[in-house]
């Protein structure tokens, strides 16, 4: 209410317009035009005896006020009333008729055509009908693990079975097949599971290659967990995608090495013999990663002393 009293004080507003004119003449003209219309609307409300917004609601009175505001008389009531009734019926604003009225009774329409056009479209959007969204039909979808054939999981133990097998006969080394199975399943385990498996048995109970692979998977998962805990925000959204690519490449490289080892053992080949010719060629990034991994293992041997 206090702001309206200040706006209706013409002496104060004229002083404000004089200050604005010193800064920007175009802004002063726009404010002067708006204030003139506000003062005119107040005079019309006072003449019609309207002191509360609820008194404007009847359609005929609303058309009467709009006609007085646009042209100063009641000659446009019959043209404005159908527009108001159309909005009240929920059919939206008649944009063409509204633009014709504005073009006919606003002198500066051509100068402000773009702004008035956007204002009319905004009003049409606000007053237009809204389509009712159809109810979404919900249906239950079973988990993916229940949709696959059970034969897919043949030979793959559950976490509980894996723990029980590893804990069985804790004084004896693990069988080669079990050690190899755990190392091959390690990329699908969580960081806590890999750490738990490494702590269950001493280093001497694992096959050397399998122990190296378990430590490698553990170090990758630990680094990913550190990254996950320390990043956030929109700028870091692609980071998880690139980390997944890194994990996939690292796992694929270790599986390739495991396949080469198994082929060498099956053919009773010497440990120093070259890899079979059928294996894919080692890329530069794989060689660099292998070199860095070997340096990190030699530089920080104490981290895995307890495993």
mmCIF file of C-alpha atoms in Angstrom:
data_model
loop_
_atom_site.group_PDB
_atom_site.id
_atom_site.type_symbol
_atom_site.label_atom_id
_atom_site.label_comp_id
_atom_site.label_asym_id
_atom_site.label_seq_id
_atom_site.Cartn_x
_atom_site.Cartn_y
_atom_site.Cartn_z
ATOM 1 C CA UNK A 1 0.000 0.000 0.000
ATOM 2 C CA UNK A 2 2.850 2.371 0.803
ATOM 3 C CA UNK A 3 4.416 1.782 -2.625
ATOM 4 C CA UNK A 4 1.094 2.565 -4.344
ATOM 5 C CA UNK A 5 0.794 5.797 -2.393
ATOM 6 C CA UNK A 6 4.267 6.812 -3.571
ATOM 7 C CA UNK A 7 3.462 5.910 -7.184
ATOM 8 C CA UNK A 8 0.248 7.937 -7.079
ATOM 9 C CA UNK A 9 2.124 10.987 -5.763
ATOM 10 C CA UNK A 10 2.722 12.788 -9.060
ATOM 11 C CA UNK A 11 5.094 15.371 -7.587
ATOM 12 C CA UNK A 12 7.452 12.689 -6.285
ATOM 13 C CA UNK A 13 7.268 10.672 -9.504
ATOM 14 C CA UNK A 14 8.046 13.727 -11.651
ATOM 15 C CA UNK A 15 11.220 14.276 -9.637
ATOM 16 C CA UNK A 16 12.146 10.614 -10.091
ATOM 17 C CA UNK A 17 11.536 10.859 -13.844
ATOM 18 C CA UNK A 18 13.791 13.914 -14.030
ATOM 19 C CA UNK A 19 16.598 11.930 -12.391
ATOM 20 C CA UNK A 20 16.042 8.948 -14.714
ATOM 21 C CA UNK A 21 16.122 11.243 -17.740
ATOM 22 C CA UNK A 22 19.640 12.315 -16.824
ATOM 23 C CA UNK A 23 20.696 8.673 -16.965
ATOM 24 C CA UNK A 24 18.710 7.387 -19.960
ATOM 25 C CA UNK A 25 16.082 9.221 -21.977
ATOM 26 C CA UNK A 26 14.537 6.027 -23.438
ATOM 27 C CA UNK A 27 14.052 4.601 -19.953
ATOM 28 C CA UNK A 28 12.519 7.883 -18.824
ATOM 29 C CA UNK A 29 9.986 7.809 -21.691
ATOM 30 C CA UNK A 30 9.020 4.217 -20.912
ATOM 31 C CA UNK A 31 8.564 4.915 -17.186
ATOM 32 C CA UNK A 32 6.608 8.084 -17.921
ATOM 33 C CA UNK A 33 4.236 6.172 -20.183
ATOM 34 C CA UNK A 34 3.709 3.446 -17.563
ATOM 35 C CA UNK A 35 3.112 5.949 -14.771
ATOM 36 C CA UNK A 36 0.630 7.864 -16.931
ATOM 37 C CA UNK A 37 -1.386 4.670 -17.469
ATOM 38 C CA UNK A 38 -1.211 3.840 -13.739
ATOM 39 C CA UNK A 39 -2.534 7.284 -12.824
ATOM 40 C CA UNK A 40 -5.282 6.936 -15.450
ATOM 41 C CA UNK A 41 -6.295 3.513 -14.069
ATOM 42 C CA UNK A 42 -6.529 4.998 -10.553
ATOM 43 C CA UNK A 43 -8.737 7.823 -11.789
ATOM 44 C CA UNK A 44 -11.054 5.342 -13.521
ATOM 45 C CA UNK A 45 -11.276 3.165 -10.396
ATOM 46 C CA UNK A 46 -12.097 6.209 -8.294
ATOM 47 C CA UNK A 47 -14.785 7.329 -10.729
ATOM 48 C CA UNK A 48 -16.398 3.874 -10.819
ATOM 49 C CA UNK A 49 -16.185 3.542 -7.033
ATOM 50 C CA UNK A 50 -13.958 0.460 -7.084
ATOM 51 C CA UNK A 51 -11.848 0.060 -3.964
ATOM 52 C CA UNK A 52 -11.424 -3.734 -3.842
ATOM 53 C CA UNK A 53 -10.171 -6.171 -6.549
ATOM 54 C CA UNK A 54 -13.244 -8.345 -6.025
ATOM 55 C CA UNK A 55 -15.453 -5.559 -7.362
ATOM 56 C CA UNK A 56 -13.866 -5.950 -10.844
ATOM 57 C CA UNK A 57 -14.775 -9.633 -11.249
ATOM 58 C CA UNK A 58 -18.188 -9.392 -13.067
ATOM 59 C CA UNK A 59 -17.582 -9.706 -16.802
ATOM 60 C CA UNK A 60 -19.580 -6.653 -17.844
ATOM 61 C CA UNK A 61 -17.858 -4.411 -15.294
ATOM 62 C CA UNK A 62 -14.463 -5.726 -16.382
ATOM 63 C CA UNK A 63 -15.308 -4.899 -20.020
ATOM 64 C CA UNK A 64 -16.544 -1.455 -18.966
ATOM 65 C CA UNK A 65 -13.298 -0.685 -17.140
ATOM 66 C CA UNK A 66 -11.173 -1.968 -20.043
ATOM 67 C CA UNK A 67 -13.113 0.211 -22.488
ATOM 68 C CA UNK A 68 -12.666 3.296 -20.287
ATOM 69 C CA UNK A 69 -8.959 2.563 -19.956
ATOM 70 C CA UNK A 70 -8.360 2.055 -23.694
ATOM 71 C CA UNK A 71 -10.470 4.769 -25.306
ATOM 72 C CA UNK A 72 -11.955 6.845 -22.466
ATOM 73 C CA UNK A 73 -15.594 5.906 -23.214
ATOM 74 C CA UNK A 74 -17.875 2.863 -23.363
ATOM 75 C CA UNK A 75 -17.790 2.398 -27.120
ATOM 76 C CA UNK A 76 -15.683 -0.794 -26.984
ATOM 77 C CA UNK A 77 -17.640 -2.699 -24.334
ATOM 78 C CA UNK A 78 -19.361 -4.887 -26.929
ATOM 79 C CA UNK A 79 -15.983 -5.799 -28.476
ATOM 80 C CA UNK A 80 -14.216 -6.486 -25.195
ATOM 81 C CA UNK A 81 -16.985 -8.500 -23.484
ATOM 82 C CA UNK A 82 -16.742 -11.543 -25.876
ATOM 83 C CA UNK A 83 -12.991 -11.725 -25.217
ATOM 84 C CA UNK A 84 -13.592 -11.835 -21.451
ATOM 85 C CA UNK A 85 -16.393 -14.402 -21.786
ATOM 86 C CA UNK A 86 -14.153 -16.604 -23.956
ATOM 87 C CA UNK A 87 -11.491 -16.597 -21.233
ATOM 88 C CA UNK A 88 -14.095 -17.330 -18.536
ATOM 89 C CA UNK A 89 -15.368 -20.303 -20.566
ATOM 90 C CA UNK A 90 -11.862 -21.778 -20.618
ATOM 91 C CA UNK A 91 -11.344 -21.351 -24.364
ATOM 92 C CA UNK A 92 -8.332 -19.054 -23.945
ATOM 93 C CA UNK A 93 -7.577 -15.537 -25.095
ATOM 94 C CA UNK A 94 -8.596 -14.410 -28.580
ATOM 95 C CA UNK A 95 -5.173 -13.158 -29.653
ATOM 96 C CA UNK A 96 -6.230 -11.595 -32.967
ATOM 97 C CA UNK A 97 -9.081 -9.581 -31.478
ATOM 98 C CA UNK A 98 -6.943 -8.489 -28.543
ATOM 99 C CA UNK A 99 -4.199 -7.250 -30.907
ATOM 100 C CA UNK A 100 -6.767 -5.356 -33.005
ATOM 101 C CA UNK A 101 -8.010 -3.527 -29.909
ATOM 102 C CA UNK A 102 -4.494 -2.614 -28.836
ATOM 103 C CA UNK A 103 -3.494 -1.477 -32.323
ATOM 104 C CA UNK A 104 -6.606 0.682 -32.574
ATOM 105 C CA UNK A 105 -6.300 2.469 -29.230
ATOM 106 C CA UNK A 106 -2.559 2.568 -28.395
ATOM 107 C CA UNK A 107 -0.708 5.348 -30.217
ATOM 108 C CA UNK A 108 2.756 3.872 -29.704
ATOM 109 C CA UNK A 109 1.742 0.387 -30.864
ATOM 110 C CA UNK A 110 4.025 0.403 -33.928
ATOM 111 C CA UNK A 111 6.990 1.518 -31.840
ATOM 112 C CA UNK A 112 6.439 -1.179 -29.203
ATOM 113 C CA UNK A 113 4.933 -3.825 -31.502
ATOM 114 C CA UNK A 114 7.384 -6.580 -30.563
ATOM 115 C CA UNK A 115 7.018 -6.011 -26.808
ATOM 116 C CA UNK A 116 3.209 -5.818 -26.983
ATOM 117 C CA UNK A 117 3.102 -8.940 -29.136
ATOM 118 C CA UNK A 118 5.114 -10.872 -26.534
ATOM 119 C CA UNK A 119 2.867 -9.545 -23.767
ATOM 120 C CA UNK A 120 -0.268 -10.715 -25.598
ATOM 121 C CA UNK A 121 1.243 -14.162 -26.236
ATOM 122 C CA UNK A 122 2.251 -14.421 -22.581
ATOM 123 C CA UNK A 123 -1.320 -13.522 -21.558
ATOM 124 C CA UNK A 124 -2.693 -16.114 -24.002
ATOM 125 C CA UNK A 125 -0.426 -18.746 -22.471
ATOM 126 C CA UNK A 126 -1.465 -17.820 -18.928
ATOM 127 C CA UNK A 127 -5.189 -17.681 -19.735
ATOM 128 C CA UNK A 128 -5.282 -20.644 -22.115
ATOM 129 C CA UNK A 129 -6.716 -24.037 -21.317
ATOM 130 C CA UNK A 130 -4.507 -26.755 -19.909
ATOM 131 C CA UNK A 131 -4.824 -30.289 -21.200
ATOM 132 C CA UNK A 132 -5.429 -32.883 -18.514
ATOM 133 C CA UNK A 133 -2.681 -35.455 -18.321
ATOM 134 C CA UNK A 134 -3.899 -39.000 -18.675
ATOM 135 C CA UNK A 135 -3.283 -41.184 -15.626
ATOM 136 C CA UNK A 136 -0.132 -43.246 -15.921
ATOM 137 C CA UNK A 137 -0.813 -46.959 -15.941
ATOM 138 C CA UNK A 138 1.554 -48.565 -13.491
ATOM 139 C CA UNK A 139 2.700 -52.143 -13.972
ATOM 140 C CA UNK A 140 5.178 -54.217 -12.052
ATOM 141 C CA UNK A 141 8.472 -55.152 -13.671
ATOM 142 C CA UNK A 142 10.400 -58.048 -12.148
ATOM 143 C CA UNK A 143 14.119 -57.528 -11.444
ATOM 144 C CA UNK A 144 16.495 -58.348 -14.273
ATOM 145 C CA UNK A 145 18.059 -61.171 -12.267
ATOM 146 C CA UNK A 146 14.668 -62.933 -12.237
ATOM 147 C CA UNK A 147 14.160 -62.506 -15.996
ATOM 148 C CA UNK A 148 17.367 -64.324 -16.979
ATOM 149 C CA UNK A 149 17.671 -68.064 -17.236
ATOM 150 C CA UNK A 150 19.282 -69.689 -14.198
ATOM 151 C CA UNK A 151 21.790 -71.416 -16.462
ATOM 152 C CA UNK A 152 23.493 -68.026 -16.927
ATOM 153 C CA UNK A 153 24.681 -68.167 -13.316
ATOM 154 C CA UNK A 154 26.011 -71.718 -13.442
ATOM 155 C CA UNK A 155 29.517 -71.904 -11.981
ATOM 156 C CA UNK A 156 29.291 -68.455 -10.373
ATOM 157 C CA UNK A 157 29.026 -68.699 -6.569
ATOM 158 C CA UNK A 158 27.162 -66.220 -4.423
ATOM 159 C CA UNK A 159 29.032 -63.953 -2.019
ATOM 160 C CA UNK A 160 28.094 -66.162 0.941
ATOM 161 C CA UNK A 161 29.279 -69.316 -0.825
ATOM 162 C CA UNK A 162 32.507 -67.604 -1.793
ATOM 163 C CA UNK A 163 33.207 -66.529 1.795
ATOM 164 C CA UNK A 164 32.451 -70.014 3.111
ATOM 165 C CA UNK A 165 34.803 -71.665 0.612
ATOM 166 C CA UNK A 166 37.639 -69.247 1.376
ATOM 167 C CA UNK A 167 37.154 -69.621 5.136
ATOM 168 C CA UNK A 168 37.178 -73.430 4.870
ATOM 169 C CA UNK A 169 40.534 -74.957 5.870
ATOM 170 C CA UNK A 170 42.215 -71.647 6.725
ATOM 171 C CA UNK A 171 45.609 -73.275 7.311
ATOM 172 C CA UNK A 172 45.951 -74.678 3.794
ATOM 173 C CA UNK A 173 46.679 -72.679 0.612
ATOM 174 C CA UNK A 174 43.806 -72.091 -1.767
ATOM 175 C CA UNK A 175 43.367 -74.351 -4.760
ATOM 176 C CA UNK A 176 44.512 -72.891 -8.080
ATOM 177 C CA UNK A 177 40.996 -73.034 -9.506
ATOM 178 C CA UNK A 178 39.519 -71.187 -6.501
ATOM 179 C CA UNK A 179 42.276 -68.577 -6.477
ATOM 180 C CA UNK A 180 41.720 -67.958 -10.192
ATOM 181 C CA UNK A 181 37.931 -67.780 -9.724
ATOM 182 C CA UNK A 182 38.187 -65.154 -6.989
ATOM 183 C CA UNK A 183 40.575 -63.024 -9.030
ATOM 184 C CA UNK A 184 38.272 -63.186 -12.065
ATOM 185 C CA UNK A 185 35.224 -62.203 -9.991
ATOM 186 C CA UNK A 186 36.984 -59.371 -8.140
ATOM 187 C CA UNK A 187 35.985 -56.598 -10.629
ATOM 188 C CA UNK A 188 32.313 -57.374 -9.858
ATOM 189 C CA UNK A 189 32.821 -57.061 -6.095
ATOM 190 C CA UNK A 190 32.618 -53.919 -4.033
ATOM 191 C CA UNK A 191 35.655 -52.299 -2.449
ATOM 192 C CA UNK A 192 34.682 -53.721 0.951
ATOM 193 C CA UNK A 193 34.287 -57.235 -0.454
ATOM 194 C CA UNK A 194 37.686 -57.202 -2.166
ATOM 195 C CA UNK A 195 39.312 -55.888 1.014
ATOM 196 C CA UNK A 196 37.584 -58.571 3.087
ATOM 197 C CA UNK A 197 38.694 -61.356 0.750
ATOM 198 C CA UNK A 198 42.298 -60.148 0.828
ATOM 199 C CA UNK A 199 42.273 -60.044 4.623
ATOM 200 C CA UNK A 200 40.860 -63.582 4.958
ATOM 201 C CA UNK A 201 43.994 -65.317 3.705
ATOM 202 C CA UNK A 202 47.727 -64.526 3.913
ATOM 203 C CA UNK A 203 49.672 -63.754 0.745
ATOM 204 C CA UNK A 204 51.221 -67.232 0.568
ATOM 205 C CA UNK A 205 47.806 -68.896 0.159
ATOM 206 C CA UNK A 206 47.111 -67.133 -3.165
ATOM 207 C CA UNK A 207 48.587 -67.809 -6.560
ATOM 208 C CA UNK A 208 51.109 -65.000 -7.320
ATOM 209 C CA UNK A 209 49.301 -63.750 -10.421
ATOM 210 C CA UNK A 210 45.879 -63.881 -8.732
ATOM 211 C CA UNK A 211 47.176 -61.989 -5.700
ATOM 212 C CA UNK A 212 48.660 -59.335 -7.972
ATOM 213 C CA UNK A 213 45.343 -58.972 -9.800
ATOM 214 C CA UNK A 214 43.355 -58.742 -6.550
ATOM 215 C CA UNK A 215 45.654 -55.974 -5.304
ATOM 216 C CA UNK A 216 45.360 -54.215 -8.649
ATOM 217 C CA UNK A 217 41.535 -54.300 -8.552
ATOM 218 C CA UNK A 218 41.596 -53.163 -4.922
ATOM 219 C CA UNK A 219 43.815 -50.158 -5.736
ATOM 220 C CA UNK A 220 41.552 -49.120 -8.634
ATOM 221 C CA UNK A 221 38.377 -49.422 -6.572
ATOM 222 C CA UNK A 222 39.965 -47.496 -3.719
ATOM 223 C CA UNK A 223 40.971 -44.666 -6.062
ATOM 224 C CA UNK A 224 37.471 -44.565 -7.561
ATOM 225 C CA UNK A 225 35.958 -44.416 -4.086
ATOM 226 C CA UNK A 226 38.206 -41.467 -3.221
ATOM 227 C CA UNK A 227 37.168 -39.670 -6.400
ATOM 228 C CA UNK A 228 33.496 -40.363 -5.675
ATOM 229 C CA UNK A 229 33.743 -38.877 -2.200
ATOM 230 C CA UNK A 230 35.586 -35.724 -3.257
ATOM 231 C CA UNK A 231 33.814 -34.509 -6.397
ATOM 232 C CA UNK A 232 30.437 -32.911 -6.971
ATOM 233 C CA UNK A 233 28.560 -30.335 -9.034
ATOM 234 C CA UNK A 234 27.502 -30.196 -12.668
ATOM 235 C CA UNK A 235 31.060 -29.754 -13.946
ATOM 236 C CA UNK A 236 31.980 -33.218 -12.603
ATOM 237 C CA UNK A 237 29.028 -35.095 -14.113
ATOM 238 C CA UNK A 238 31.070 -36.704 -16.962
ATOM 239 C CA UNK A 239 33.719 -37.919 -14.507
ATOM 240 C CA UNK A 240 31.872 -41.112 -13.545
ATOM 241 C CA UNK A 241 31.536 -41.970 -17.257
ATOM 242 C CA UNK A 242 35.284 -41.667 -17.878
ATOM 243 C CA UNK A 243 36.054 -43.593 -14.693
ATOM 244 C CA UNK A 244 33.842 -46.444 -15.922
ATOM 245 C CA UNK A 245 35.789 -46.487 -19.218
ATOM 246 C CA UNK A 246 39.046 -46.629 -17.267
ATOM 247 C CA UNK A 247 37.768 -49.520 -15.133
ATOM 248 C CA UNK A 248 36.582 -51.425 -18.194
ATOM 249 C CA UNK A 249 39.941 -51.018 -19.933
ATOM 250 C CA UNK A 250 41.854 -52.010 -16.804
ATOM 251 C CA UNK A 251 39.711 -55.105 -16.270
ATOM 252 C CA UNK A 252 39.956 -56.097 -19.928
ATOM 253 C CA UNK A 253 43.738 -55.779 -19.834
ATOM 254 C CA UNK A 254 44.013 -57.951 -16.730
ATOM 255 C CA UNK A 255 41.697 -60.577 -18.240
ATOM 256 C CA UNK A 256 43.841 -60.559 -21.390
ATOM 257 C CA UNK A 257 46.920 -61.210 -19.268
ATOM 258 C CA UNK A 258 45.120 -64.014 -17.410
ATOM 259 C CA UNK A 259 44.140 -65.602 -20.725
ATOM 260 C CA UNK A 260 47.748 -65.469 -21.902
ATOM 261 C CA UNK A 261 48.918 -67.118 -18.678
ATOM 262 C CA UNK A 262 46.360 -69.930 -19.001
ATOM 263 C CA UNK A 263 47.365 -70.576 -22.611
ATOM 264 C CA UNK A 264 51.011 -70.778 -21.580
ATOM 265 C CA UNK A 265 50.248 -73.223 -18.771
ATOM 266 C CA UNK A 266 48.077 -75.405 -21.015
ATOM 267 C CA UNK A 267 50.851 -75.720 -23.557
ATOM 268 C CA UNK A 268 53.539 -76.368 -20.907
ATOM 269 C CA UNK A 269 55.413 -73.323 -22.123
ATOM 270 C CA UNK A 270 58.254 -71.680 -20.271
ATOM 271 C CA UNK A 271 57.360 -68.617 -18.132
ATOM 272 C CA UNK A 272 59.682 -66.434 -20.156
ATOM 273 C CA UNK A 273 58.276 -67.540 -23.508
ATOM 274 C CA UNK A 274 56.585 -64.893 -25.686
ATOM 275 C CA UNK A 275 52.797 -64.568 -25.755
ATOM 276 C CA UNK A 276 50.841 -66.465 -28.441
ATOM 277 C CA UNK A 277 50.568 -64.726 -31.789
ATOM 278 C CA UNK A 278 46.728 -64.811 -31.612
ATOM 279 C CA UNK A 279 46.641 -62.331 -28.739
ATOM 280 C CA UNK A 280 45.914 -58.721 -29.627
ATOM 281 C CA UNK A 281 48.881 -56.406 -29.783
ATOM 282 C CA UNK A 282 49.664 -54.427 -26.646
ATOM 283 C CA UNK A 283 48.781 -50.774 -27.060
ATOM 284 C CA UNK A 284 50.959 -47.875 -25.955
ATOM 285 C CA UNK A 285 48.499 -46.892 -23.202
ATOM 286 C CA UNK A 286 48.459 -50.490 -21.875
ATOM 287 C CA UNK A 287 52.259 -50.568 -21.788
ATOM 288 C CA UNK A 288 52.396 -47.216 -19.977
ATOM 289 C CA UNK A 289 49.733 -48.351 -17.486
ATOM 290 C CA UNK A 290 51.647 -51.608 -16.840
ATOM 291 C CA UNK A 291 54.873 -49.674 -16.295
ATOM 292 C CA UNK A 292 53.234 -47.256 -13.850
ATOM 293 C CA UNK A 293 51.493 -50.085 -12.026
ATOM 294 C CA UNK A 294 54.804 -51.919 -11.562
ATOM 295 C CA UNK A 295 56.457 -48.770 -10.235
ATOM 296 C CA UNK A 296 53.620 -48.135 -7.761
ATOM 297 C CA UNK A 297 53.782 -51.733 -6.474
ATOM 298 C CA UNK A 298 57.522 -51.446 -5.887
ATOM 299 C CA UNK A 299 57.258 -47.987 -4.346
ATOM 300 C CA UNK A 300 54.462 -48.804 -1.836
ATOM 301 C CA UNK A 301 54.813 -52.454 -0.769
ATOM 302 C CA UNK A 302 53.757 -51.740 2.818
ATOM 303 C CA UNK A 303 50.138 -51.017 1.909
ATOM 304 C CA UNK A 304 49.483 -54.708 1.157
ATOM 305 C CA UNK A 305 51.721 -56.267 3.836
ATOM 306 C CA UNK A 306 48.694 -57.245 5.925
ATOM 307 C CA UNK A 307 46.833 -58.837 3.016
#
